Short mmCIF file of C-alpha atoms in Angstrom, two decimals:
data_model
loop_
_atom_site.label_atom_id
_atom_site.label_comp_id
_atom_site.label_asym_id
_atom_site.label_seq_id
_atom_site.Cartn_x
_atom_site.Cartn_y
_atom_site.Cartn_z
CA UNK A 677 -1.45 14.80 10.41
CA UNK A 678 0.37 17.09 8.46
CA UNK A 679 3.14 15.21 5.50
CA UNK A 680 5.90 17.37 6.52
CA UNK A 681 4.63 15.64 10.21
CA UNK A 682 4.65 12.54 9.04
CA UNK A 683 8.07 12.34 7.26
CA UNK A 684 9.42 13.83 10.70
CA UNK A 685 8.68 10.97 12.30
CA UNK A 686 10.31 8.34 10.03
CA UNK A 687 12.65 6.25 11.41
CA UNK A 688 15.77 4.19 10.25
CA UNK A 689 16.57 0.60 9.98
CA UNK A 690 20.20 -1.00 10.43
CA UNK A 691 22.81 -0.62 7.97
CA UNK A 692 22.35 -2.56 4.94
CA UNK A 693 25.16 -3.64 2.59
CA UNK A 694 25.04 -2.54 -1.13
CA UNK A 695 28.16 -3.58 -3.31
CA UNK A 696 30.87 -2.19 -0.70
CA UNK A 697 28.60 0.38 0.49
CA UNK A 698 26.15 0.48 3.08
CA UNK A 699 23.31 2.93 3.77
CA UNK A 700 19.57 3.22 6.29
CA UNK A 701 16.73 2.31 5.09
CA UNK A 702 13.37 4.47 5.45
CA UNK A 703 10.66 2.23 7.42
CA UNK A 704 7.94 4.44 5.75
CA UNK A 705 7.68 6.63 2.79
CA UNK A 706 4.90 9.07 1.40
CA UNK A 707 4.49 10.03 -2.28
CA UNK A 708 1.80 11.82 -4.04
CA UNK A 709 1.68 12.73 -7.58
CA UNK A 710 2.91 9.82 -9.63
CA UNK A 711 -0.20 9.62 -11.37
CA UNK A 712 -2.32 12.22 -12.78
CA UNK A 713 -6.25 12.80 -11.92
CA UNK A 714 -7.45 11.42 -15.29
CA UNK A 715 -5.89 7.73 -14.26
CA UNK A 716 -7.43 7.65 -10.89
CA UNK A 717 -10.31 8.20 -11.72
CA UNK A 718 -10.27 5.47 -14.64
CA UNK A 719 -8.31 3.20 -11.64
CA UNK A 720 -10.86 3.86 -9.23
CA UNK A 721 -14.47 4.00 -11.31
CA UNK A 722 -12.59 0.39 -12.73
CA UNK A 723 -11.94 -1.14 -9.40
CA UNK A 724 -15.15 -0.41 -7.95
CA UNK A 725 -16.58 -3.33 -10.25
CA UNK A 726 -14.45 -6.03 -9.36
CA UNK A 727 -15.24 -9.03 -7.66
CA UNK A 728 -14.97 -9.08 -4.22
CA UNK A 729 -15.06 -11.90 -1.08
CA UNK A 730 -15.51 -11.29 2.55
CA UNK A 731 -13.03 -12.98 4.21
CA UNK A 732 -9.12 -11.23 4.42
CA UNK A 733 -7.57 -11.39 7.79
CA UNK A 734 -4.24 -11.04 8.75
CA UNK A 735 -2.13 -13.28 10.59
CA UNK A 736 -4.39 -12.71 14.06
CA UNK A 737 -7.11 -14.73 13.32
CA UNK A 738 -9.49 -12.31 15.95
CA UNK A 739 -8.60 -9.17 14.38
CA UNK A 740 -11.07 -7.44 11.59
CA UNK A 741 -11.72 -9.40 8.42
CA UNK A 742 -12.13 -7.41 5.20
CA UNK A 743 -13.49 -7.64 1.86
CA UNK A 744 -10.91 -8.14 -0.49
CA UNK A 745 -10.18 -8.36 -4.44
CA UNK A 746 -7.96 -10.28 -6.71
CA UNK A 747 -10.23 -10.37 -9.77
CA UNK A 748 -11.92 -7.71 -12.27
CA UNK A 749 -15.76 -7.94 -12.85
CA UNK A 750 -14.84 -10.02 -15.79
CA UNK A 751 -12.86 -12.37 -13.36
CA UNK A 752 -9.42 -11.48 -14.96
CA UNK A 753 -6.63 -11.99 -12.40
CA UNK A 754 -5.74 -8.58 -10.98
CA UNK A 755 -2.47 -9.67 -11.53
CA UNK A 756 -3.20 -9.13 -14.95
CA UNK A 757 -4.52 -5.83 -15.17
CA UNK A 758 -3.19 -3.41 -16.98
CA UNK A 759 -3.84 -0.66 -14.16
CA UNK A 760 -2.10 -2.67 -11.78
CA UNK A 761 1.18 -3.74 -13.86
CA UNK A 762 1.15 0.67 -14.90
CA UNK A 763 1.02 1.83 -10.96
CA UNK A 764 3.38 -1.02 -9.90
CA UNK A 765 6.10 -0.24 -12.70
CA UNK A 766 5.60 3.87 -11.99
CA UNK A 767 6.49 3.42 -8.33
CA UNK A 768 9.18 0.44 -9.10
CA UNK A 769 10.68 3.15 -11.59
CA UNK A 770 9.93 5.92 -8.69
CA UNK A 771 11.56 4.13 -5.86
CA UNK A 772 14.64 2.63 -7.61
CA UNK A 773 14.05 -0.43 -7.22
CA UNK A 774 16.84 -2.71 -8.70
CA UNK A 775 15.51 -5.79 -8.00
CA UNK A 776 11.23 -7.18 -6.80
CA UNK A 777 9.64 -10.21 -6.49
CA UNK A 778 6.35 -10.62 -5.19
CA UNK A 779 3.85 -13.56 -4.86
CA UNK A 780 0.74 -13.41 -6.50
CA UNK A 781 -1.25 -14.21 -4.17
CA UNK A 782 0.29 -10.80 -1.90
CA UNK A 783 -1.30 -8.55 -4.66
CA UNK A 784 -5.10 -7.54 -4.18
CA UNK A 785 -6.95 -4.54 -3.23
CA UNK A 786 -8.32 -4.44 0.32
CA UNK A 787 -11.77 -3.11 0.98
CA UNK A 788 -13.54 -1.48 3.94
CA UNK A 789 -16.90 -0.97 4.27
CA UNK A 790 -18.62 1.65 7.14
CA UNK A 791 -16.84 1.56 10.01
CA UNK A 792 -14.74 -1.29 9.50
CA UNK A 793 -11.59 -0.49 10.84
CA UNK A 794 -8.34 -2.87 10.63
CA UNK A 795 -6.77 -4.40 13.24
CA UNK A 796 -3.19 -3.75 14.14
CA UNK A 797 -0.69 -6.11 12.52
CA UNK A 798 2.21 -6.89 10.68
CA UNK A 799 2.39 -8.37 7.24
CA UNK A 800 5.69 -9.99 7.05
CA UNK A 801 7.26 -12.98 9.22
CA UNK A 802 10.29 -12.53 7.84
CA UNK A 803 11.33 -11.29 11.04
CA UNK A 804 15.57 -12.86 10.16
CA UNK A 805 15.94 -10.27 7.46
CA UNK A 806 13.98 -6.97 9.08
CA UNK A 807 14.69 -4.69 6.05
CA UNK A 808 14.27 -7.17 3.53
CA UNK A 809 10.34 -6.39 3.11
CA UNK A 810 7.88 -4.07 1.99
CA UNK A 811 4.58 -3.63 1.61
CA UNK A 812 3.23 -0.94 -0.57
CA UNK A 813 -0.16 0.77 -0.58
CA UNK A 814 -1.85 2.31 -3.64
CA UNK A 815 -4.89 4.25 -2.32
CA UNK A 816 -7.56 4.01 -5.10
CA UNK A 817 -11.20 5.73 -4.14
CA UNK A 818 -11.54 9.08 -6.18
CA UNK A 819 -13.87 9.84 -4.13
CA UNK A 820 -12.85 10.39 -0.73
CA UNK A 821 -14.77 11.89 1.26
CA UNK A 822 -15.55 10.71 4.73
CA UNK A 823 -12.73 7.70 3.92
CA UNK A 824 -10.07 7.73 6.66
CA UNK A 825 -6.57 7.01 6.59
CA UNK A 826 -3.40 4.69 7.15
CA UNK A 827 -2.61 4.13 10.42
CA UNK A 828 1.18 2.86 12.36
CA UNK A 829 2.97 3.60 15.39
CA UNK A 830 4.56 6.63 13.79
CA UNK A 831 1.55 8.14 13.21
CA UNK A 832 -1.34 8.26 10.48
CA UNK A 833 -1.51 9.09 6.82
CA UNK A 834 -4.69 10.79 5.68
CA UNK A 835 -5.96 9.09 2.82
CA UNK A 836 -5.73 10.53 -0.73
CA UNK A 837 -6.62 9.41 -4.12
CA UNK A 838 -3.54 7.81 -5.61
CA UNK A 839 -0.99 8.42 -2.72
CA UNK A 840 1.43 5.44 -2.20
CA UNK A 841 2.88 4.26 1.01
CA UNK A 842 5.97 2.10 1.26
CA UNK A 843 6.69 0.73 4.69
CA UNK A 844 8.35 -2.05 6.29
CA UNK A 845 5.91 -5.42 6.29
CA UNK A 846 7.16 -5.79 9.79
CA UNK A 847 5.83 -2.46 11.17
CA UNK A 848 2.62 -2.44 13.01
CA UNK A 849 -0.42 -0.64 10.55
CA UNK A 850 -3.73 -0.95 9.97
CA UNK A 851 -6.22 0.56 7.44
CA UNK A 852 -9.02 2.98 9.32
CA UNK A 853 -12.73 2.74 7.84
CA UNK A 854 -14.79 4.93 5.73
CA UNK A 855 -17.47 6.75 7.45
CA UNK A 856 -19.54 7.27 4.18
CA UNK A 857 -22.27 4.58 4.11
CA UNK A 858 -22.12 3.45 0.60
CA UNK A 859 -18.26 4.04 -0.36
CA UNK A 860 -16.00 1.00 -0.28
CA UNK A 861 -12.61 2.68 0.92
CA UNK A 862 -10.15 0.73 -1.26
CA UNK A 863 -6.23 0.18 -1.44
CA UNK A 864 -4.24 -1.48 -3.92
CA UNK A 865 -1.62 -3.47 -1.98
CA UNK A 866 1.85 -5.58 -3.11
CA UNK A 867 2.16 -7.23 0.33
CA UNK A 868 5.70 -8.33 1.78
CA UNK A 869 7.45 -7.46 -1.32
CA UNK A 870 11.36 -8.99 -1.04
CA UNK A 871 12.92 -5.64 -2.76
CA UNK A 872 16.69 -4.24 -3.67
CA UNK A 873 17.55 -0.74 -4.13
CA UNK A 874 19.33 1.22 -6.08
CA UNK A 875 21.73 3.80 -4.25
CA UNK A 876 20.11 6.39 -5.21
CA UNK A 877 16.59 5.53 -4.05
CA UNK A 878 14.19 8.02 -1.88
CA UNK A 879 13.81 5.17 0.52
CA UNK A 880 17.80 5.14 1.14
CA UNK A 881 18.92 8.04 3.65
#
């Protein structure tokens, strides 16, 4: 579907209080273009050589297990990679953030082999504080073809090398498969991040 689609069909969460304002929250956001074509490409030839396991699920244990990543080929946390902490800070800086915490163990890069499409499911239980959370989605492979895209109930995002999603952890998504045999369709993801904004942020309407 089409971005200027996609952003159509954004919704809004409940007022949120900021000092002695309040404002709505986006439950999705789209952004291309933080990064320039030189980086992915580093990002993505780099991330295709790290270590990965068999064995991510989310919280249904019957849905679709995936490969997944926290460690370089040299077995260097992810968490320290200097990729990681430069896309994390550009769309911190992007978004506005004020204030994000993150566990480690909620930042890793999901993979998909052929055909291997996700299950619908949320990532957050949070479910007291509904705006509290976000997950956000770096989309890595520079090359693309035949890799599919995000999918939620509002719709799905075609994939593209170095878009970033932010949506609410406690919307339903999933990520669709590649249909290329021998091309691991991978996303960098900070799951359930506990985030602030600044009043001026593109995810405040």
């Amino acid at each position: 579907m089409t971005e200027d689609l996609f952003r159509h069909l954004r919704v809004h969460a409940n007022n949120q209080p900021v000092g002695s304002s309040s404002f709505m929250k986006k439950q999705i956001d789209v952004v291309d273009d933080l990064f320039d074509e030189k980086f992915i490409k580093k990002v993505s030839e780099k991330y295709h050589r790290c270590l990965f396991e068999y064995g991510n699920v989310s919280n249904n244990p019957d849905d679709a297990i995936f490969w997944i990543s926290r460690h370089l080929e040299d077995a260097t946390p992810l968490t320290e990679c200097e990729y990681q902490q430069q896309i994390f800070a550009k769309i911190c800086e992007y978004y506005k953030f004020t204030d994000i915490d993150v566990d480690d163990d909620n930042i890793y890069i999901n993979g998909q082999t052929y055909k291997l499409d996700g299950s619908m499911h949320i990532d957050s239980e949070h479910r007291t504080k509904p705006d509290a959370h976000y997950t956000i989605l770096y989309m890595v492979n520079w090359l693309h073809e035949g890799i599919q895209g995000f999918e939620t109930n509002f719709g799905t995002v075609d994939f593209k090398p170095g878009r970033v999603i932010v949506f609410n952890s406690l919307k339903s998504h999933r990520g669709l498969s590649t249909e290329k045999l021998n091309n691991l369709r991978m996303t960098l993801t900070w799951k359930s991040c506990s985030v602030e904004l600044d009043k001026d942020s593109p995810l405040v309407l």
